[in-house]
mmCIF file of C-alpha atoms (C1' of nucleotides) in Angstrom:
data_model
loop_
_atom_site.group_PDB
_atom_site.id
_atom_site.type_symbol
_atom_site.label_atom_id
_atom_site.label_comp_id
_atom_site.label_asym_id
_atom_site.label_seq_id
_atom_site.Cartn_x
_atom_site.Cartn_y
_atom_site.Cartn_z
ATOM 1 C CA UNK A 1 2.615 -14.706 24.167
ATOM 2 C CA UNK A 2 3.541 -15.807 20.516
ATOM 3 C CA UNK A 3 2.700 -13.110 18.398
ATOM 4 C CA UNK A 4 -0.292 -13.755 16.506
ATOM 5 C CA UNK A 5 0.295 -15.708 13.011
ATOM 6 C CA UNK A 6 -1.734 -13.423 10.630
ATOM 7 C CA UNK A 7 -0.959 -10.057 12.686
ATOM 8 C CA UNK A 8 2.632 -8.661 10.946
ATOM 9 C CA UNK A 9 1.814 -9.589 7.621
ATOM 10 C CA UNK A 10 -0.229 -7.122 5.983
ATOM 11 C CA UNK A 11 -2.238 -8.236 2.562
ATOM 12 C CA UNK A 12 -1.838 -6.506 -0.580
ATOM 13 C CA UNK A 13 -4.636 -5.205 -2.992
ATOM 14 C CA UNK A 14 -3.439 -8.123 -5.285
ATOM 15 C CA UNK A 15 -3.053 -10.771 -2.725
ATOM 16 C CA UNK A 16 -6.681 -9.883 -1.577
ATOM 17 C CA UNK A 17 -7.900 -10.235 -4.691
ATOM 18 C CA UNK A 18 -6.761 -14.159 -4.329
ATOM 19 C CA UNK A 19 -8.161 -14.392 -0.882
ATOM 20 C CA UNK A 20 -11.340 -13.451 -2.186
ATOM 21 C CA UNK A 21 -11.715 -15.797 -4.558
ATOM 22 C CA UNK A 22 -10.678 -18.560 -1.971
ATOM 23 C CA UNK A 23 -13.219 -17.084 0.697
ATOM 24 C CA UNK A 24 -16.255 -17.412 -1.839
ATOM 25 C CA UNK A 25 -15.081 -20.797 -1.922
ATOM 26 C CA UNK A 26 -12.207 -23.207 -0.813
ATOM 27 C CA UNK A 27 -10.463 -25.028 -1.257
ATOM 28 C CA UNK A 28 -9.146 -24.715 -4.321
ATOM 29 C CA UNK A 29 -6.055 -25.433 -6.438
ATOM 30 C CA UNK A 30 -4.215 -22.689 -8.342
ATOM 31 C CA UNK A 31 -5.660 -23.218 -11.625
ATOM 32 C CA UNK A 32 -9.318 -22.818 -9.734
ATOM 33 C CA UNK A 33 -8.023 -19.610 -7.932
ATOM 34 C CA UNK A 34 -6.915 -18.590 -11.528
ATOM 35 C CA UNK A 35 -10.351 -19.702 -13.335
ATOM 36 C CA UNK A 36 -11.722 -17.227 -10.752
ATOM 37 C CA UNK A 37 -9.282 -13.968 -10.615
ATOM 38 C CA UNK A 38 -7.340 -14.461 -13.941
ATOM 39 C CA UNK A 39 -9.921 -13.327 -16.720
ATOM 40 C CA UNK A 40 -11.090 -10.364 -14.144
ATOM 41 C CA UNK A 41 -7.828 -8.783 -13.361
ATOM 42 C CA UNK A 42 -5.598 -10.009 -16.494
ATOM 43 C CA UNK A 43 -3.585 -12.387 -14.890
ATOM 44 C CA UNK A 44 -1.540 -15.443 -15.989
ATOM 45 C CA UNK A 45 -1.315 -18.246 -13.690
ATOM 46 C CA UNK A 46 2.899 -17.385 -12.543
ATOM 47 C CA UNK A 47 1.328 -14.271 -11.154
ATOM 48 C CA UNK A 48 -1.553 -16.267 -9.327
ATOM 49 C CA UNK A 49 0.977 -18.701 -8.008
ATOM 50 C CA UNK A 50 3.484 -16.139 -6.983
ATOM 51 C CA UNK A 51 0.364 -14.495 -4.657
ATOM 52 C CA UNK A 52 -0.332 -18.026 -3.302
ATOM 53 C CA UNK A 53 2.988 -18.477 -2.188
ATOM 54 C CA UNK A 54 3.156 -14.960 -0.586
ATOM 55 C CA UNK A 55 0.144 -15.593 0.743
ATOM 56 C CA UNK A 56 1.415 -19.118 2.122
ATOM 57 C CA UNK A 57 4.242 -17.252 3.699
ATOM 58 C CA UNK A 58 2.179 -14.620 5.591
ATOM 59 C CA UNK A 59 -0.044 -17.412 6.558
ATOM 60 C CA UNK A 60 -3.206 -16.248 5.464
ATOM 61 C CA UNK A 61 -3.529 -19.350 3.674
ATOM 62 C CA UNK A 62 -2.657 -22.464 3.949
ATOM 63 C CA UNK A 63 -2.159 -26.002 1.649
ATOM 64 C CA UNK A 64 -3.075 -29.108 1.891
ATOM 65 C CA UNK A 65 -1.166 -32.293 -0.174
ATOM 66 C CA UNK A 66 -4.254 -33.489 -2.580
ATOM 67 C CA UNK A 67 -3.050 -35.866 -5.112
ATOM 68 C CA UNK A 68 -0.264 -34.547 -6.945
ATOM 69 C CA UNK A 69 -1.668 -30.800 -5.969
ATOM 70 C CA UNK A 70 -2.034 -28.232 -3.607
ATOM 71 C CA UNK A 71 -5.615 -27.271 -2.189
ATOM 72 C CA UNK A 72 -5.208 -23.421 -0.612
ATOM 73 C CA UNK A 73 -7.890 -22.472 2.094
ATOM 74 C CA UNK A 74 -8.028 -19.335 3.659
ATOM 75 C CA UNK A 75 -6.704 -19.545 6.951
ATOM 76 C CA UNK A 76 -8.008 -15.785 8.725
ATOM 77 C CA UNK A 77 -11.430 -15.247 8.535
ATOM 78 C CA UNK A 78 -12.835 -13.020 5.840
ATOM 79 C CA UNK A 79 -14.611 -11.113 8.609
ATOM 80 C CA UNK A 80 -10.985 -10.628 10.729
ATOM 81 C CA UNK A 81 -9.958 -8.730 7.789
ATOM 82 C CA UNK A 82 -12.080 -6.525 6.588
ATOM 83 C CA UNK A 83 -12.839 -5.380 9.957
ATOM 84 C CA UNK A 84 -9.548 -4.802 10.137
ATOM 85 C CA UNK A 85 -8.994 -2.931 7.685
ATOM 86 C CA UNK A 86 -12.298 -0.972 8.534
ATOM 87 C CA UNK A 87 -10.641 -0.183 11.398
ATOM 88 C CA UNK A 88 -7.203 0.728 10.437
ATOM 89 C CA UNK A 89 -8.854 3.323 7.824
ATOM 90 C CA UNK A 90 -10.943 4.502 10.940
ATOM 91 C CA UNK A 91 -8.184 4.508 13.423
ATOM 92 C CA UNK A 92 -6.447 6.588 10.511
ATOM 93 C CA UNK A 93 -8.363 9.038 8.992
ATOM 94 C CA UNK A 94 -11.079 9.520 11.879
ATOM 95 C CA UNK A 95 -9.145 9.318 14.695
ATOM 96 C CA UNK A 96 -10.856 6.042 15.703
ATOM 97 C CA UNK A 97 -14.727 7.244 15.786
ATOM 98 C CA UNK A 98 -16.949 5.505 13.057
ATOM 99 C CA UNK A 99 -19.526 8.782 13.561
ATOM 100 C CA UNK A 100 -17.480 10.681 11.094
ATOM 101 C CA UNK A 101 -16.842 7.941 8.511
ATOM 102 C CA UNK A 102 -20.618 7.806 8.478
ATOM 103 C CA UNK A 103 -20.993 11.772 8.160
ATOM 104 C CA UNK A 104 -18.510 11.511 5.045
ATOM 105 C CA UNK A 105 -20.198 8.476 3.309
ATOM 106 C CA UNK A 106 -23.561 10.400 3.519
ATOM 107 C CA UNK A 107 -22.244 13.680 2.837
ATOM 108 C CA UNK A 108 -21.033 12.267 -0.508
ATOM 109 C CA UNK A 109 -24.365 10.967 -0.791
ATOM 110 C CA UNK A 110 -22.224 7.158 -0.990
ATOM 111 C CA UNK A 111 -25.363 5.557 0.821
ATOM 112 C CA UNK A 112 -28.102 4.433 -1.277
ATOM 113 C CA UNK A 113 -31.999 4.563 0.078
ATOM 114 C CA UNK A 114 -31.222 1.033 1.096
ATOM 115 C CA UNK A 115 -28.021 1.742 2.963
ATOM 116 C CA UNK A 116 -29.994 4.267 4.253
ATOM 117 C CA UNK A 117 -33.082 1.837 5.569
ATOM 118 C CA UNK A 118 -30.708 -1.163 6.437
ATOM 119 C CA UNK A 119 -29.049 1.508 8.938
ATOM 120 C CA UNK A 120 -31.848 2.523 9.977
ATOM 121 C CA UNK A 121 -32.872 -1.237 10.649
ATOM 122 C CA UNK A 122 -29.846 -2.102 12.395
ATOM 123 C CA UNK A 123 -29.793 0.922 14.923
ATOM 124 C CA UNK A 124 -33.522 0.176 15.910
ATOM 125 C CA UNK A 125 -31.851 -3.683 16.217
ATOM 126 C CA UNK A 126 -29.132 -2.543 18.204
ATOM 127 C CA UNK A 127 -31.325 -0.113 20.353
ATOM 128 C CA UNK A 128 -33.475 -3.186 21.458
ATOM 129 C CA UNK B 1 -11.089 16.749 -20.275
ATOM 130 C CA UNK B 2 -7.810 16.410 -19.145
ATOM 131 C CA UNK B 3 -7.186 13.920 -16.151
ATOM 132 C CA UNK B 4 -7.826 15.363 -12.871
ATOM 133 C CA UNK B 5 -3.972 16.354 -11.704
ATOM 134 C CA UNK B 6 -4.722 14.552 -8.377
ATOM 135 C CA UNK B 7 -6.373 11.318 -9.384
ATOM 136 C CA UNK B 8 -3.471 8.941 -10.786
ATOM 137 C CA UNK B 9 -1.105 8.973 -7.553
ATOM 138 C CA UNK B 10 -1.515 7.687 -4.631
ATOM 139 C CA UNK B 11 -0.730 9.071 -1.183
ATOM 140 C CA UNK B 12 1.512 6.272 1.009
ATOM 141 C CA UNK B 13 1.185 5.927 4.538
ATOM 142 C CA UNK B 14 4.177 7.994 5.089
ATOM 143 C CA UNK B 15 3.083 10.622 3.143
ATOM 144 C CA UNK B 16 -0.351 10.953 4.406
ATOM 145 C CA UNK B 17 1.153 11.741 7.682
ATOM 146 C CA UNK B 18 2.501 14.597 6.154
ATOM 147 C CA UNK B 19 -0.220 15.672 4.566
ATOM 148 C CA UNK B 20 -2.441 15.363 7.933
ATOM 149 C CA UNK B 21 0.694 18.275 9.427
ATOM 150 C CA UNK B 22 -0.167 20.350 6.205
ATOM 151 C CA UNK B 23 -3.777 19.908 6.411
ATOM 152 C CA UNK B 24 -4.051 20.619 10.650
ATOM 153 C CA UNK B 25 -1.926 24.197 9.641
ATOM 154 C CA UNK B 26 -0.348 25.869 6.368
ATOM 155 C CA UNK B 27 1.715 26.906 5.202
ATOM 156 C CA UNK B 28 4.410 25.373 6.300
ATOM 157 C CA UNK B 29 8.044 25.372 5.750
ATOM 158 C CA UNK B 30 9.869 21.889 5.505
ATOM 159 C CA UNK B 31 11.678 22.382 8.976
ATOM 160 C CA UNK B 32 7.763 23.374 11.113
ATOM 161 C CA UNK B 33 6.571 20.169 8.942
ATOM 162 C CA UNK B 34 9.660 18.092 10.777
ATOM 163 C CA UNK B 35 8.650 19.836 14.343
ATOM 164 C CA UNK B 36 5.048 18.102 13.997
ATOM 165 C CA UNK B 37 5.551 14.984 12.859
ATOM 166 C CA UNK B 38 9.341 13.970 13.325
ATOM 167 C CA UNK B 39 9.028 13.038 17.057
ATOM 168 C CA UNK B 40 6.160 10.830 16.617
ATOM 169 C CA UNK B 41 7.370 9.173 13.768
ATOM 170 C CA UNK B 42 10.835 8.926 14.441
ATOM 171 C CA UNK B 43 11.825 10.457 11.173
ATOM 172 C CA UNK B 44 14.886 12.723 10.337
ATOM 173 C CA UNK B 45 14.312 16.310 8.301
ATOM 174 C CA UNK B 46 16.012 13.919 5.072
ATOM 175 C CA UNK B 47 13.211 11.580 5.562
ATOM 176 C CA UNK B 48 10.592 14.744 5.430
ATOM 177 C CA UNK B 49 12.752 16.626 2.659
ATOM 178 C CA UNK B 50 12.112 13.209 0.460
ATOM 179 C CA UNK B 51 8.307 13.194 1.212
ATOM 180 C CA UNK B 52 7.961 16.494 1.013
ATOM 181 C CA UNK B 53 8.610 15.950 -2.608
ATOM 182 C CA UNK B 54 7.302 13.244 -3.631
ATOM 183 C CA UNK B 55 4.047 14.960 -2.362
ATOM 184 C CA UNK B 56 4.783 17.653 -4.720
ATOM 185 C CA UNK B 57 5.745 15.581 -7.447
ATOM 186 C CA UNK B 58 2.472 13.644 -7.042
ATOM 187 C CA UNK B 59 0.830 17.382 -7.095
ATOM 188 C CA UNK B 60 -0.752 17.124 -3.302
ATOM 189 C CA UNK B 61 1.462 19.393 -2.583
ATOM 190 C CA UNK B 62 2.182 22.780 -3.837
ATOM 191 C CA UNK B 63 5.408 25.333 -2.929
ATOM 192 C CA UNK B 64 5.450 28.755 -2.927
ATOM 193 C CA UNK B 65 8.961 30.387 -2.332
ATOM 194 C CA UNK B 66 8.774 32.484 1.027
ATOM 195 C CA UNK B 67 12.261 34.319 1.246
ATOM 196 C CA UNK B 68 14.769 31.856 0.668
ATOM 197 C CA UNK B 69 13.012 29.019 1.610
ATOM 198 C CA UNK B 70 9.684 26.986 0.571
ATOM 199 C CA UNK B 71 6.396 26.763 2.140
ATOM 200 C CA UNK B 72 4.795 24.237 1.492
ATOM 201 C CA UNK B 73 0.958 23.927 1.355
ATOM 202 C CA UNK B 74 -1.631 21.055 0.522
ATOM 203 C CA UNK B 75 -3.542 21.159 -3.186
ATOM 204 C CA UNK B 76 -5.940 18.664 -2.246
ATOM 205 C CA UNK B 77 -8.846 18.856 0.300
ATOM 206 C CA UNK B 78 -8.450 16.788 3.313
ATOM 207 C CA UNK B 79 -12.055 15.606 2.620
ATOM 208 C CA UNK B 80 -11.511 14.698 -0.892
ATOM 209 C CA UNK B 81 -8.692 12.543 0.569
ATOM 210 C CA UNK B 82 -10.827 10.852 3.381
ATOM 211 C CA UNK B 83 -13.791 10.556 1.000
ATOM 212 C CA UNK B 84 -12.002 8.599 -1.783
ATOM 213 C CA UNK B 85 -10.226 6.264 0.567
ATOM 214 C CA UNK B 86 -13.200 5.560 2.117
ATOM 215 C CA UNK B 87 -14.671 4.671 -1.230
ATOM 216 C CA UNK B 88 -11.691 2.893 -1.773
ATOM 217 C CA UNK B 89 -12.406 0.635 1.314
ATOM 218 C CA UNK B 90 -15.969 0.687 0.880
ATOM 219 C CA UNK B 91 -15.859 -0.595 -2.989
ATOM 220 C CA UNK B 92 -13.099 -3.200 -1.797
ATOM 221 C CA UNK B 93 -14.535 -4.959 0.369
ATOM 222 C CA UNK B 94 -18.345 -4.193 0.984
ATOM 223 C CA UNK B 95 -19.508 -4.435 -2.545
ATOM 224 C CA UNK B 96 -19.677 -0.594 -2.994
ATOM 225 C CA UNK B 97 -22.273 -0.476 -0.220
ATOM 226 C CA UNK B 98 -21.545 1.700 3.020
ATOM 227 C CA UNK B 99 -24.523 -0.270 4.871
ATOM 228 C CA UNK B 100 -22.494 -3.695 5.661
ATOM 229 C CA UNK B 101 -19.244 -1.646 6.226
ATOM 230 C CA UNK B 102 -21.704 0.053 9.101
ATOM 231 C CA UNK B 103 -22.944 -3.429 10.317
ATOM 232 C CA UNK B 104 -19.160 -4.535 10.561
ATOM 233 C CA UNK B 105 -18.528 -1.315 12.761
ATOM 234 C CA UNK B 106 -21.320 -1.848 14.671
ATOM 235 C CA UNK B 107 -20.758 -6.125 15.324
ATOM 236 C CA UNK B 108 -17.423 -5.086 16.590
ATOM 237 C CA UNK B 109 -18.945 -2.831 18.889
ATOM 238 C CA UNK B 110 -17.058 -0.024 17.182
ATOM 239 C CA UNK B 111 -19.426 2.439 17.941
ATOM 240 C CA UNK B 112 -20.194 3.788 20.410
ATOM 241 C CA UNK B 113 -23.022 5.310 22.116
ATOM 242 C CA UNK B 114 -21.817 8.709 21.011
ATOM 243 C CA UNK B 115 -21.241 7.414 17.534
ATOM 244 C CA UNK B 116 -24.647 6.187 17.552
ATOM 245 C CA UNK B 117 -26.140 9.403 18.740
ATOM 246 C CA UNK B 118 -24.277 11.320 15.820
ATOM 247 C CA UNK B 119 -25.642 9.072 13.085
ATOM 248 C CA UNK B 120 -29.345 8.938 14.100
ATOM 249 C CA UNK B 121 -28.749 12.191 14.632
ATOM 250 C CA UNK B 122 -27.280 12.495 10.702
ATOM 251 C CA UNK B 123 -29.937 10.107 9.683
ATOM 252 C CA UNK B 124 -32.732 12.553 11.117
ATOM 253 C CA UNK B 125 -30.616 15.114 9.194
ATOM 254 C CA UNK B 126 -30.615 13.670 5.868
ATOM 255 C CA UNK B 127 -34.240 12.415 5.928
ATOM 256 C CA UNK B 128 -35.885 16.404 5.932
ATOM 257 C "C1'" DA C 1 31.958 40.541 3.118
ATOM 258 C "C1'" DC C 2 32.721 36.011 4.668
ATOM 259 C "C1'" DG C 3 31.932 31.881 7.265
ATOM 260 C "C1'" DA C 4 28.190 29.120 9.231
ATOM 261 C "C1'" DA C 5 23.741 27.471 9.159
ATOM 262 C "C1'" DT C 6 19.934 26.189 6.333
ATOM 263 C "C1'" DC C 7 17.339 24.643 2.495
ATOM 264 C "C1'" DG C 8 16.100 22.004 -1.602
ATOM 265 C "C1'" DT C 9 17.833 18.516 -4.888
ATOM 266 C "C1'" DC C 10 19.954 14.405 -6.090
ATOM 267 C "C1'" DT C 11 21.353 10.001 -4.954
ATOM 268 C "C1'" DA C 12 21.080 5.679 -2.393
ATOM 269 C "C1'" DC C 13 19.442 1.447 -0.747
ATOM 270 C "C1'" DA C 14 16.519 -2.041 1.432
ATOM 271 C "C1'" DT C 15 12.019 -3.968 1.318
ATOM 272 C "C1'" DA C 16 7.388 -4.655 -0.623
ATOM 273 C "C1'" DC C 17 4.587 -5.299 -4.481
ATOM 274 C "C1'" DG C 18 2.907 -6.414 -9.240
ATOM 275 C "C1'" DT C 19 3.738 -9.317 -12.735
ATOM 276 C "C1'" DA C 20 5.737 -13.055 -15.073
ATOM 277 C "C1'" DG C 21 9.312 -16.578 -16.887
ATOM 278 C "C1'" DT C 22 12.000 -20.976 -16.142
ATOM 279 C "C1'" DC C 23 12.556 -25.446 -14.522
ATOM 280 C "C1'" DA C 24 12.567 -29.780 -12.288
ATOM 281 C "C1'" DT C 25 9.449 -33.060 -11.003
ATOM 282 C "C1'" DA C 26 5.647 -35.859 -10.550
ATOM 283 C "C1'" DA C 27 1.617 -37.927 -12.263
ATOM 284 C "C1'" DC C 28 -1.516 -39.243 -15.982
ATOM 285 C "C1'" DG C 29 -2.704 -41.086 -20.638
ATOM 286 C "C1'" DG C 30 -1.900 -44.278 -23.764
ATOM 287 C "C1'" DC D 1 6.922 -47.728 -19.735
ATOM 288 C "C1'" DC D 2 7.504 -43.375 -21.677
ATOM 289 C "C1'" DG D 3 6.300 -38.932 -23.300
ATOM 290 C "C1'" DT D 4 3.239 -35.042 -22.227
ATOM 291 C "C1'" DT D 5 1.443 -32.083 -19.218
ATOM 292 C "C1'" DA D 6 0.360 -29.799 -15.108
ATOM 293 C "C1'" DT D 7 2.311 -28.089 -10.698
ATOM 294 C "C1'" DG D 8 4.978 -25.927 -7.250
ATOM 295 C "C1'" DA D 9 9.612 -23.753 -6.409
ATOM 296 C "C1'" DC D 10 12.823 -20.551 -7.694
ATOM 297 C "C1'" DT D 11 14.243 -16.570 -10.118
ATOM 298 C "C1'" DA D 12 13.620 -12.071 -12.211
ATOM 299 C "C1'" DC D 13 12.734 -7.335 -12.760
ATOM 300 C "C1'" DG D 14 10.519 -2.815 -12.716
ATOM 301 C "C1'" DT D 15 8.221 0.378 -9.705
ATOM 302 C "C1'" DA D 16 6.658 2.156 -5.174
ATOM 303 C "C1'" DT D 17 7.813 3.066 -0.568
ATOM 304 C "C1'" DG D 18 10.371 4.007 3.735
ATOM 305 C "C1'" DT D 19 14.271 5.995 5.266
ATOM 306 C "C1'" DA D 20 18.297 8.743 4.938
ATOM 307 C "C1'" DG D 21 23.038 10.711 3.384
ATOM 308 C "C1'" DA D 22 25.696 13.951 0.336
ATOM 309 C "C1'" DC D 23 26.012 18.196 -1.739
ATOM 310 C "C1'" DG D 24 25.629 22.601 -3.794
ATOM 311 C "C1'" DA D 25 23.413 26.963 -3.331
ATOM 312 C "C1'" DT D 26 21.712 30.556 -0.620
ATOM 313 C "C1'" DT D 27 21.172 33.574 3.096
ATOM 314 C "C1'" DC D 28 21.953 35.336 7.874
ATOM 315 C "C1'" DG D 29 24.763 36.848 11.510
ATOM 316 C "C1'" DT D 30 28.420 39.393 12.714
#
DNA sequence: ACGAATCGTCTACATACGTAGTCATAACGG
DNA sequence: CCGTTATGACTACGTATGTAGACGATTCGT
């Protein structure tokens, strides 16, 4: 049982930024990744092709040969990781239940009306 | 106003561990802090002594001599912790809103019934 | 009062991360 | 066909982090 390709690596705040950028759409070449993430978080394009690369090694993305360029795609879901990482913060600072998270969130009054409703909406959803 | 002394540095992994000792009972002196986490993470009293510091370098921490040695006791709450790295998460990668970080929870059947319970419960709460 | 145990500080070092420069090469424009 | 330009690979470097050893001071036991 190979261990799993994306499981060791962990992503960085900065590497996520680029996997962003390639989940709202891919593939794209480096210059594209750094049309989308350069002006936002003050980037040049070494430091955009450095994350690729990283990001190539963990394989979290992958390339694909296109002319005399590389196309990057994403190659975990978007949805893999963040509930990942949902549930490593869980697993770490709530001992695993998701009740308390919520009690926090509210407490700090971090959900909106809408949060609030579209709860609401998805435990009557859930309930059916 | 001055730059709230806990807001710049970050608490690592490592050191959150510690913190979670401090927070669970304290004071504590640097030796009690090894006895409850040391076995589980397979650290050495150097390895504490180091993070003990940095901790109070980074001002989560605060010493108060006891005889001739330190105790050591947290300066931040626990839930001021857990509350800004769930913001953290929650601005990352839902947008800022807590309602899809729920959904994710929920879709991976991350909650359970007594999690469920709890929140309509909070819900019910928060509505009066 | 003196040696042994203990404590905090300083130093160390490997890896990860953030950020960026250099360079050879390959392709495109003319 | 050749120079310009864009691209990926390699290198670089400062800081953060994980982990720990060395050491000097201090205090406790006897």
């Amino acid at each position: 049982m190979a261990r799993q390709d994306n499981a060791g690596d962990r992503i960085s705040e900065a590497e996520h930024a680029v996997m962003e950028a390639l989940w709202e759409r891919s593939p794209l070449s480096a210059a594209e990744v750094c049309d989308r993430v350069c002006a936002e978080r003050d980037w040049s394009m070494p430091t955009v092709k450095t994350l690729l690369s990283r990001l190539v090694a963990k394989e979290a993305v992958g390339t694909k040969p296109h002319g005399r360029k590389f196309l990057y795609r994403p190659l975990i879901e978007r949805s893999d990781y963040v509930g990942g990482e949902s549930r490593r913060l869980v697993d770490r600072l709530f001992g695993g239940r998701a009740a308390p998270l919520f009690a926090h969130l509210a407490q700090e009054e971090a959900l909106t009306d809408d949060d609030l409703a579209e709860i609401e909406a998805l435990l009557r959803e859930m309930r059916r």
